[in-house]
């Protein structure tokens, strides 16, 4: 209950009374001890008490009035009823105010309840009242001015509990950007000449001289205010602003600890009062939309914005604000009375060339911090690669983050591995980590994957060479920089019968590129309302703030292969949603957030027209039905949808040679599984042909192959691997007898180990 300082003070009071053999411990003993208590001492000084005079008067009255125990008397010093009442009164007041500790200042207030005591009489002689002490404890109001009260740990704690500053409120709740610039803690501002010129013009107005920076996160709004402060310090501003000082308001510190009604307003008024006293003071409020509603009581309208409105309009207070477009529209613009007092200055994303100049201007700061050097090529790569692979953030922020993290990585390496230089390779590695993609996707020098992409796909997908060639050509064109950068890497419609490799080629493409494959089964989107699952529910519906499945997936994996399986089964409204994806590479969800598809390969599969393409010909001449199948596709998909596709690729039916290669692929997978069990697999040519005959259906494609191998081979091997001849390894032979597949298992005896001759 009692604070540690107060316990020490009471113990010291008792010790002094006992050493002087006083029969009683009085209120005067307590007040004399409080003159050495830090919490009470701060309050006494703030009230203008003459401490030496008070101490001498208390010592004199104690000596004159308190009886002394005779020598040999074993009685102990006892507290008087007044002494006990003071402590009880202090405890009661602290508990009723919701605090946890009783401090010396609380006891000092409680002493004033003993009106007939000499202690209160001596304080009244110095014109100190209970109200003076309470005003200081609760509101920080010093009777003789702020400078008279010296701060201490206990008085600071009292001030924090009451929500009031004890020193200059500007130093408590704001940062002097001019001082930070003098100390070299602010980076220089590169470029932005137009915005700075407009800012200076607005600040020099007679009324409504308040600039408001509006721009997306990361474009440099805060850097503009800091850069202006640095230019003021360096003398690079017109004469009218040479004596200006920019103070950055910390709204969080201003609100923190304001438990009682009026505390926040008092703090803000104190800050504004100090700003008025300083000629040339300019207040900078970052994220200015937060002042709307800050500090207001529930249901009240008097918040921070309403407190500063009168001074903003008259020109008494010059204020620079910054906010985003979204917050400006959603929060700031609704308060038209506040918005009209500011002059809006749009801060747009700098160009690639401007961002490169910004990095060159900041290079020395990062080199000094990380003890490395940055090559010009690394700075250019940081800008170019961040634009390409980090689309959800803006320049120059993302490029600065790249070089900063590259320097940090170099600094964290073991000393013998540090090169002291950040080059393009380091930047590529960092961008790959930040964008969550394989490093080979970022590297401009690693072309092996692209060079062999077509060959590698043909090794795992058989009989569909035209489709693979079209896909590989599109990927290469996008990586070479010849494709339209505003569209997805490629948009393909793969048409053909089931089981011929449409989905498989998409899986293998994602695997070869080392990126994610996002798959949506469009049979789940046959209803019109299912569109909301892709882009999110509209406002007012359950889950509207959670985003859509498609947009969230692409935001999480901006480099991916997007597979829309069986697209013809989707509702027509889904096609309308996909039009902007295929055309502009962007899809906006219901929260207004854009999902960027510019690094996505969009692949759609369809079975439309497959029945016509596989139809048998009449008569003796083999007829091609591809044109008939294409006609079905034209009827199924609208012209505006087909017009946005890079290619419609027809997958043909597999012939017997391709089926044999599919058999080999499945057998290789089985062989790799058996190798882990120390089992070898031997398949003769008859068994291979038997699997090709029974695992292929012209209507079903190669899909039945997996079922045949599972039923005829894997089911027979399961028991042998668990309980039979293959528990410790062995040999499996596949052959054909009497037209049926035969699975023979053999146990391989371990080789006998001969003892070496002695």
Coordinates of C-alpha atoms in Angstrom, one line a residue, residues 266-745:
X266 CA -5.1 20.6 -20.9
X267 CA -2.0 19.0 -22.4
X268 CA -2.9 20.1 -25.9
X269 CA -3.6 23.6 -24.8
X270 CA -0.3 23.7 -23.1
X271 CA 1.5 22.6 -26.2
X272 CA -0.3 25.2 -28.3
X273 CA 0.4 27.8 -25.8
X274 CA 4.1 27.1 -25.9
X275 CA 4.0 27.2 -29.7
X276 CA 2.4 30.6 -29.7
X277 CA 5.2 31.9 -27.4
X278 CA 7.8 30.8 -29.9
X279 CA 7.9 33.1 -33.0
X280 CA 8.3 31.0 -36.2
X281 CA 7.2 27.8 -34.6
X282 CA 5.6 25.3 -37.0
X283 CA 3.7 22.2 -35.8
X284 CA 4.1 19.0 -37.9
X285 CA 1.4 16.3 -37.3
X286 CA 2.2 13.0 -39.0
X287 CA -0.9 10.9 -39.8
X288 CA -3.0 13.9 -39.1
X289 CA -6.3 12.0 -39.6
X290 CA -5.7 10.5 -36.1
X291 CA -6.4 13.9 -34.4
X292 CA -10.1 13.5 -35.4
X293 CA -11.6 11.8 -32.4
X294 CA -8.4 11.9 -30.4
X295 CA -9.0 12.7 -26.7
X296 CA -12.8 13.0 -27.0
X297 CA -15.0 11.5 -24.3
X298 CA -17.6 9.0 -25.3
X299 CA -20.4 10.8 -27.1
X300 CA -18.5 14.1 -27.0
X301 CA -17.5 16.2 -29.9
X302 CA -14.5 18.2 -28.4
X303 CA -11.5 16.3 -29.8
X304 CA -8.0 17.5 -30.8
X305 CA -9.1 18.7 -34.2
X306 CA -11.8 21.0 -32.8
X307 CA -9.4 22.4 -30.3
X308 CA -6.9 23.6 -33.0
X309 CA -9.5 24.7 -35.6
X310 CA -9.8 28.4 -34.5
X311 CA -6.0 28.9 -34.6
X312 CA -5.6 27.2 -38.0
X313 CA -8.0 29.5 -39.7
X314 CA -6.7 32.7 -38.2
X315 CA -3.0 31.9 -38.9
X316 CA -2.0 32.0 -35.3
X317 CA -0.7 28.4 -35.5
X318 CA 1.1 27.1 -38.6
X319 CA 0.6 23.4 -39.0
X320 CA 1.9 20.8 -41.5
X321 CA 0.0 17.6 -41.8
X322 CA 0.4 14.3 -43.7
X323 CA -2.1 11.6 -44.5
X324 CA -2.9 9.0 -47.1
X325 CA -5.5 9.3 -49.9
X326 CA -7.6 6.6 -48.3
X327 CA -7.6 8.2 -44.9
X328 CA -8.1 11.7 -46.4
X329 CA -11.3 10.5 -48.2
X330 CA -12.6 8.3 -45.4
X331 CA -11.8 10.3 -42.3
X332 CA -10.3 13.8 -42.9
X333 CA -12.5 14.9 -45.8
X334 CA -15.7 14.2 -43.8
X335 CA -14.8 17.1 -41.4
X336 CA -15.1 19.8 -44.1
X337 CA -14.5 22.6 -41.6
X338 CA -11.1 21.1 -40.8
X339 CA -10.2 20.2 -44.4
X340 CA -10.8 23.7 -45.7
X341 CA -8.2 25.1 -43.2
X342 CA -5.5 23.0 -44.9
X343 CA -4.0 23.5 -48.4
X344 CA -3.8 20.0 -50.0
X345 CA -0.4 19.1 -51.6
X346 CA -0.4 15.8 -53.5
X347 CA 2.8 13.7 -53.0
X348 CA 3.0 11.2 -55.8
X349 CA 5.3 8.2 -56.2
X350 CA 8.6 9.3 -57.7
X351 CA 9.8 7.9 -61.0
X352 CA 12.4 5.2 -61.4
X353 CA 15.0 7.9 -62.3
X354 CA 14.1 10.1 -59.3
X355 CA 14.2 7.1 -57.0
X356 CA 17.7 6.2 -58.2
X357 CA 18.8 9.8 -57.5
X358 CA 17.3 9.5 -54.0
X359 CA 19.3 6.3 -53.4
X360 CA 22.5 7.9 -54.6
X361 CA 21.8 10.8 -52.2
X362 CA 21.3 8.5 -49.3
X363 CA 24.2 6.1 -50.2
X364 CA 26.7 7.7 -47.8
X365 CA 24.4 7.4 -44.8
X366 CA 23.9 3.7 -45.3
X367 CA 27.5 3.1 -46.1
X368 CA 28.6 4.8 -42.9
X369 CA 26.0 2.8 -40.9
X370 CA 26.7 -0.7 -42.3
X371 CA 30.4 -0.1 -43.1
X372 CA 30.0 -1.3 -46.7
X373 CA 30.1 0.3 -50.1
X374 CA 27.3 0.2 -52.7
X375 CA 28.0 -0.1 -56.4
X376 CA 26.0 2.0 -58.8
X377 CA 24.7 -1.2 -60.4
X378 CA 23.4 -2.3 -57.0
X379 CA 21.5 0.9 -56.5
X380 CA 19.9 0.6 -60.0
X381 CA 19.1 -3.0 -59.5
X382 CA 17.4 -2.2 -56.1
X383 CA 15.1 0.3 -57.9
X384 CA 14.4 -1.9 -60.9
X385 CA 13.9 -5.2 -59.1
X386 CA 11.7 -3.7 -56.3
X387 CA 9.4 -2.2 -59.0
X388 CA 9.2 -5.5 -60.7
X389 CA 8.9 -7.9 -57.8
X390 CA 7.4 -5.9 -54.9
X391 CA 4.3 -4.4 -56.5
X392 CA 2.3 -3.9 -53.3
X393 CA 4.7 -1.1 -52.0
X394 CA 5.8 2.2 -53.5
X395 CA 9.0 3.9 -54.4
X396 CA 11.3 5.1 -52.9
X397 CA 10.5 3.3 -49.6
X398 CA 10.8 -0.2 -51.0
X399 CA 14.1 0.5 -52.8
X400 CA 15.5 2.1 -49.7
X401 CA 14.5 -1.0 -47.7
X402 CA 16.3 -3.2 -50.2
X403 CA 19.6 -1.5 -49.9
X404 CA 19.3 -1.2 -46.1
X405 CA 18.6 -4.9 -45.7
X406 CA 21.4 -5.8 -48.1
X407 CA 23.8 -3.8 -46.0
X408 CA 22.5 -5.4 -42.8
X409 CA 23.0 -8.9 -44.3
X410 CA 26.6 -8.1 -45.3
X411 CA 27.2 -6.7 -41.8
X412 CA 25.9 -9.9 -40.1
X413 CA 28.2 -12.3 -42.0
X414 CA 31.2 -13.7 -40.3
X415 CA 34.2 -11.4 -40.5
X416 CA 36.1 -13.7 -42.9
X417 CA 33.1 -13.8 -45.3
X418 CA 32.4 -10.1 -45.5
X419 CA 33.3 -8.4 -48.8
X420 CA 32.6 -4.9 -47.7
X421 CA 30.7 -4.3 -50.9
X422 CA 27.0 -4.7 -51.9
X423 CA 26.6 -5.6 -55.5
X424 CA 23.8 -6.7 -57.8
X425 CA 23.9 -10.3 -56.5
X426 CA 23.3 -9.2 -52.9
X427 CA 20.4 -7.0 -54.0
X428 CA 18.9 -9.9 -56.0
X429 CA 19.1 -12.2 -53.0
X430 CA 17.3 -9.6 -50.7
X431 CA 14.6 -8.9 -53.3
X432 CA 13.9 -12.6 -53.6
X433 CA 13.6 -12.9 -49.8
X434 CA 11.3 -9.9 -49.5
X435 CA 9.1 -11.0 -52.4
X436 CA 9.0 -14.6 -51.2
X437 CA 10.1 -16.0 -54.6
X438 CA 13.1 -18.2 -55.6
X439 CA 16.3 -16.3 -56.2
X440 CA 16.6 -17.6 -59.7
X441 CA 13.4 -15.7 -60.6
X442 CA 15.0 -12.4 -59.7
X443 CA 18.5 -13.0 -61.2
X444 CA 18.9 -11.6 -64.6
X445 CA 22.0 -13.8 -65.2
X446 CA 20.4 -17.2 -64.4
X447 CA 18.9 -18.1 -67.8
X448 CA 19.4 -21.9 -67.5
X449 CA 15.9 -22.5 -66.3
X450 CA 14.4 -20.5 -69.2
X451 CA 16.7 -22.0 -71.8
X452 CA 15.7 -25.6 -70.9
X453 CA 12.1 -24.9 -69.9
X454 CA 10.6 -26.3 -73.1
X455 CA 12.8 -29.4 -73.0
X456 CA 12.1 -30.1 -69.3
X457 CA 8.3 -29.8 -69.8
X458 CA 8.4 -32.1 -72.8
X459 CA 10.2 -34.7 -70.6
X460 CA 7.3 -34.9 -68.2
X461 CA 4.3 -34.1 -70.4
X462 CA 4.0 -36.3 -73.5
X463 CA 2.3 -35.7 -76.8
X464 CA 1.4 -32.0 -76.3
X465 CA 4.4 -30.3 -77.9
X466 CA 2.5 -27.4 -79.5
X467 CA 1.0 -26.5 -76.1
X468 CA 4.3 -26.6 -74.3
X469 CA 6.0 -24.6 -77.0
X470 CA 3.4 -21.8 -76.8
X471 CA 3.6 -21.7 -73.0
X472 CA 7.5 -21.6 -73.0
X473 CA 7.5 -18.9 -75.6
X474 CA 5.2 -16.7 -73.6
X475 CA 7.4 -17.1 -70.4
X476 CA 10.6 -16.3 -72.3
X477 CA 9.0 -13.2 -74.0
X478 CA 7.9 -11.9 -70.6
X479 CA 11.3 -12.4 -69.0
X480 CA 13.1 -10.8 -72.0
X481 CA 11.1 -7.6 -71.4
X482 CA 9.2 -7.7 -74.7
X483 CA 5.8 -8.5 -73.3
X484 CA 3.3 -5.9 -72.2
X485 CA 4.3 -5.1 -68.5
X486 CA 0.7 -4.2 -67.6
X487 CA -0.7 -7.6 -68.3
X488 CA -0.2 -11.1 -66.8
X489 CA 2.8 -13.0 -68.1
X490 CA 0.5 -15.2 -70.2
X491 CA -3.2 -16.0 -70.5
X492 CA -3.9 -19.4 -72.0
X493 CA -7.0 -21.5 -72.5
X494 CA -6.1 -25.2 -72.8
X495 CA -8.8 -27.1 -74.5
X496 CA -9.0 -30.8 -75.0
X497 CA -10.4 -34.1 -73.7
X498 CA -9.9 -35.2 -70.1
X499 CA -6.8 -37.0 -69.1
X500 CA -4.4 -35.7 -71.8
X501 CA -2.2 -33.5 -69.6
X502 CA -3.9 -30.0 -69.4
X503 CA -3.6 -29.8 -65.6
X504 CA -0.4 -31.7 -65.5
X505 CA 1.4 -29.3 -67.8
X506 CA 0.3 -26.4 -65.5
X507 CA 1.7 -28.2 -62.4
X508 CA 5.0 -29.0 -64.1
X509 CA 5.3 -25.3 -65.3
X510 CA 5.0 -24.1 -61.7
X511 CA 7.5 -26.7 -60.6
X512 CA 10.0 -25.8 -63.2
X513 CA 9.8 -22.1 -62.5
X514 CA 9.9 -22.7 -58.7
X515 CA 6.8 -20.8 -57.9
X516 CA 3.4 -21.5 -56.3
X517 CA 0.5 -23.0 -58.2
X518 CA -2.9 -21.5 -57.2
X519 CA -5.7 -23.8 -58.3
X520 CA -9.4 -23.0 -58.4
X521 CA -12.0 -25.6 -59.4
X522 CA -14.5 -23.5 -61.3
X523 CA -17.3 -26.0 -60.8
X524 CA -17.6 -24.4 -57.3
X525 CA -18.5 -21.1 -59.0
X526 CA -21.6 -22.1 -61.0
X527 CA -23.9 -19.6 -59.2
X528 CA -24.0 -15.9 -59.7
X529 CA -23.4 -15.0 -56.0
X530 CA -20.3 -17.1 -55.9
X531 CA -18.4 -14.2 -57.5
X532 CA -18.2 -12.7 -54.0
X533 CA -16.1 -15.6 -52.9
X534 CA -13.4 -14.6 -55.4
X535 CA -13.3 -10.8 -54.6
X536 CA -14.9 -10.7 -51.2
X537 CA -18.4 -10.0 -49.9
X538 CA -19.9 -6.5 -50.4
X539 CA -20.1 -4.2 -47.4
X540 CA -23.0 -5.1 -45.1
X541 CA -22.6 -8.8 -45.5
X542 CA -20.9 -11.3 -43.2
X543 CA -17.2 -11.5 -43.9
X544 CA -16.9 -8.4 -46.1
X545 CA -13.7 -7.4 -44.4
X546 CA -11.9 -10.7 -45.0
X547 CA -11.2 -10.2 -48.7
X548 CA -11.8 -12.7 -51.5
X549 CA -10.2 -16.1 -52.1
X550 CA -8.6 -15.1 -55.4
X551 CA -7.4 -11.7 -54.4
X552 CA -6.0 -12.9 -51.1
X553 CA -4.2 -15.8 -52.8
X554 CA -2.5 -13.5 -55.4
X555 CA -1.6 -11.0 -52.7
X556 CA 0.1 -13.7 -50.7
X557 CA 1.8 -15.2 -53.8
X558 CA 2.3 -12.5 -56.4
X559 CA 4.5 -14.8 -58.4
X560 CA 2.5 -17.8 -59.3
X561 CA 0.8 -20.0 -61.9
X562 CA -3.0 -19.5 -61.6
X563 CA -5.0 -22.5 -62.7
X564 CA -8.7 -22.1 -63.3
X565 CA -9.8 -25.7 -63.9
X566 CA -12.9 -26.4 -66.0
X567 CA -13.6 -22.7 -66.7
X568 CA -16.6 -23.4 -68.8
X569 CA -18.6 -24.5 -65.7
X570 CA -18.2 -21.1 -64.1
X571 CA -21.1 -18.6 -64.1
X572 CA -21.0 -15.8 -66.7
X573 CA -20.5 -13.2 -64.0
X574 CA -17.1 -14.9 -63.2
X575 CA -16.0 -14.3 -66.7
X576 CA -16.8 -10.6 -66.4
X577 CA -14.6 -10.4 -63.2
X578 CA -11.7 -12.1 -65.1
X579 CA -11.8 -9.6 -68.0
X580 CA -9.9 -6.9 -66.1
X581 CA -7.4 -9.5 -64.9
X582 CA -6.6 -10.6 -68.4
X583 CA -6.5 -7.0 -69.7
X584 CA -4.9 -4.9 -67.0
X585 CA -3.4 -7.5 -64.7
X586 CA -5.3 -6.1 -61.7
X587 CA -8.3 -7.2 -59.6
X588 CA -9.7 -5.0 -56.9
X589 CA -11.4 -6.6 -53.9
X590 CA -14.3 -5.1 -52.0
X591 CA -12.0 -3.4 -49.6
X592 CA -10.4 -1.4 -52.4
X593 CA -7.1 -3.3 -52.3
X594 CA -5.6 -4.2 -55.6
X595 CA -4.2 -7.7 -56.3
X596 CA -1.5 -7.5 -58.9
X597 CA -1.5 -10.3 -61.5
X598 CA 1.5 -8.9 -63.6
X599 CA 3.8 -11.7 -62.4
X600 CA 1.2 -14.4 -62.7
X601 CA 0.7 -17.0 -65.5
X602 CA -3.1 -17.5 -65.9
X603 CA -4.0 -20.9 -67.3
X604 CA -7.6 -22.0 -67.8
X605 CA -8.7 -25.5 -68.9
X606 CA -11.8 -26.5 -70.6
X607 CA -13.4 -29.7 -72.0
X608 CA -15.6 -27.7 -74.4
X609 CA -15.5 -29.2 -77.9
X610 CA -13.6 -32.3 -76.7
X611 CA -16.4 -34.6 -77.7
X612 CA -16.4 -33.3 -81.3
X613 CA -12.6 -33.3 -81.5
X614 CA -12.5 -37.0 -80.6
X615 CA -15.5 -38.0 -82.7
X616 CA -14.9 -40.9 -85.1
X617 CA -15.0 -40.1 -88.9
X618 CA -17.6 -41.5 -91.2
X619 CA -16.4 -43.4 -94.3
X620 CA -12.9 -44.4 -95.3
X621 CA -11.2 -41.0 -95.1
X622 CA -9.8 -39.7 -91.7
X623 CA -11.4 -36.3 -91.0
X624 CA -10.1 -33.5 -88.8
X625 CA -12.6 -32.2 -86.2
X626 CA -10.4 -29.4 -84.7
X627 CA -12.5 -26.7 -86.5
X628 CA -15.7 -28.1 -85.1
X629 CA -14.2 -28.1 -81.6
X630 CA -13.1 -24.5 -82.0
X631 CA -16.6 -23.6 -83.1
X632 CA -17.9 -25.0 -79.8
X633 CA -15.3 -22.9 -77.9
X634 CA -16.4 -19.8 -79.7
X635 CA -20.1 -20.4 -78.8
X636 CA -19.1 -21.2 -75.1
X637 CA -16.9 -18.1 -74.5
X638 CA -17.8 -14.5 -75.4
X639 CA -15.7 -12.6 -77.9
X640 CA -14.4 -10.1 -75.4
X641 CA -13.2 -13.0 -73.2
X642 CA -11.5 -14.8 -76.1
X643 CA -10.0 -11.6 -77.4
X644 CA -8.0 -11.1 -74.2
X645 CA -6.4 -14.6 -74.3
X646 CA -2.8 -15.0 -75.6
X647 CA -3.6 -18.3 -77.1
X648 CA -6.3 -21.0 -77.2
X649 CA -4.3 -24.3 -77.3
X650 CA -5.9 -27.5 -78.4
X651 CA -4.7 -30.6 -76.6
X652 CA -5.0 -33.7 -78.9
X653 CA -5.8 -37.3 -77.9
X654 CA -2.7 -39.4 -76.9
X655 CA -1.5 -42.1 -79.3
X656 CA -0.1 -45.5 -78.2
X657 CA 3.6 -44.3 -78.3
X658 CA 2.7 -41.5 -75.8
X659 CA 0.8 -43.9 -73.6
X660 CA 3.9 -46.1 -73.3
X661 CA 5.9 -43.0 -72.2
X662 CA 3.1 -42.3 -69.6
X663 CA 3.5 -45.9 -68.4
X664 CA 7.2 -45.3 -68.0
X665 CA 6.6 -42.2 -66.0
X666 CA 4.3 -44.0 -63.5
X667 CA 6.7 -46.9 -63.2
X668 CA 9.6 -44.6 -62.5
X669 CA 7.5 -43.1 -59.6
X670 CA 6.8 -46.6 -58.3
X671 CA 10.4 -47.6 -58.6
X672 CA 11.5 -44.5 -56.5
X673 CA 8.9 -45.5 -53.8
X674 CA 10.2 -49.1 -53.7
X675 CA 13.8 -48.0 -53.6
X676 CA 13.2 -46.5 -50.2
X677 CA 12.1 -49.9 -49.0
X678 CA 15.2 -51.6 -50.6
X679 CA 13.1 -53.2 -53.2
X680 CA 14.1 -53.4 -56.9
X681 CA 11.5 -53.3 -59.8
X682 CA 11.9 -55.3 -63.0
X683 CA 9.3 -54.8 -65.8
X684 CA 9.4 -56.6 -69.1
X685 CA 8.1 -55.2 -72.3
X686 CA 4.9 -57.3 -72.3
X687 CA 3.9 -56.0 -68.9
X688 CA 4.6 -52.5 -70.1
X689 CA 2.3 -53.0 -73.1
X690 CA -0.3 -54.6 -70.9
X691 CA -0.4 -51.5 -68.7
X692 CA -0.7 -49.3 -71.7
X693 CA -3.6 -51.3 -73.1
X694 CA -5.5 -51.5 -69.9
X695 CA -4.6 -48.1 -68.4
X696 CA -5.7 -45.9 -71.4
X697 CA -9.2 -45.1 -72.4
X698 CA -9.8 -42.9 -75.5
X699 CA -12.7 -41.2 -73.5
X700 CA -10.8 -40.9 -70.2
X701 CA -7.2 -40.3 -71.4
X702 CA -4.3 -41.4 -69.2
X703 CA -6.2 -40.9 -65.9
X704 CA -7.1 -44.6 -65.5
X705 CA -3.4 -45.5 -65.6
X706 CA -2.9 -44.6 -62.0
X707 CA -6.0 -46.7 -61.0
X708 CA -4.7 -49.7 -62.9
X709 CA -1.3 -49.6 -61.3
X710 CA -2.9 -49.1 -57.9
X711 CA -5.2 -52.1 -58.3
X712 CA -3.0 -54.5 -60.1
X713 CA 0.4 -53.7 -58.7
X714 CA 0.4 -51.6 -55.5
X715 CA -2.4 -53.6 -53.8
X716 CA -0.5 -56.9 -54.4
X717 CA 2.8 -55.3 -53.0
X718 CA 1.3 -53.8 -49.9
X719 CA 0.9 -57.1 -48.0
X720 CA 4.3 -58.3 -49.2
X721 CA 6.0 -55.1 -48.0
X722 CA 4.3 -55.3 -44.6
X723 CA 4.1 -59.1 -43.8
X724 CA 5.6 -61.1 -46.6
X725 CA 8.8 -61.6 -48.7
X726 CA 9.6 -57.9 -49.1
X727 CA 9.8 -56.8 -45.4
X728 CA 13.6 -56.7 -45.6
X729 CA 13.9 -55.7 -49.2
X730 CA 13.8 -57.9 -52.4
X731 CA 12.9 -58.0 -56.1
X732 CA 9.6 -57.4 -57.8
X733 CA 9.0 -58.7 -61.3
X734 CA 6.1 -57.6 -63.5
X735 CA 5.2 -60.0 -66.4
X736 CA 2.2 -61.2 -68.4
X737 CA 0.8 -64.8 -68.1
X738 CA -2.3 -66.0 -69.9
X739 CA -3.2 -62.4 -70.7
X740 CA -3.1 -61.2 -67.1
X741 CA -0.5 -59.1 -65.3
X742 CA 1.6 -61.2 -63.0
X743 CA 3.4 -59.7 -59.9
X744 CA 6.2 -62.0 -58.6
X745 CA 8.1 -61.1 -55.4

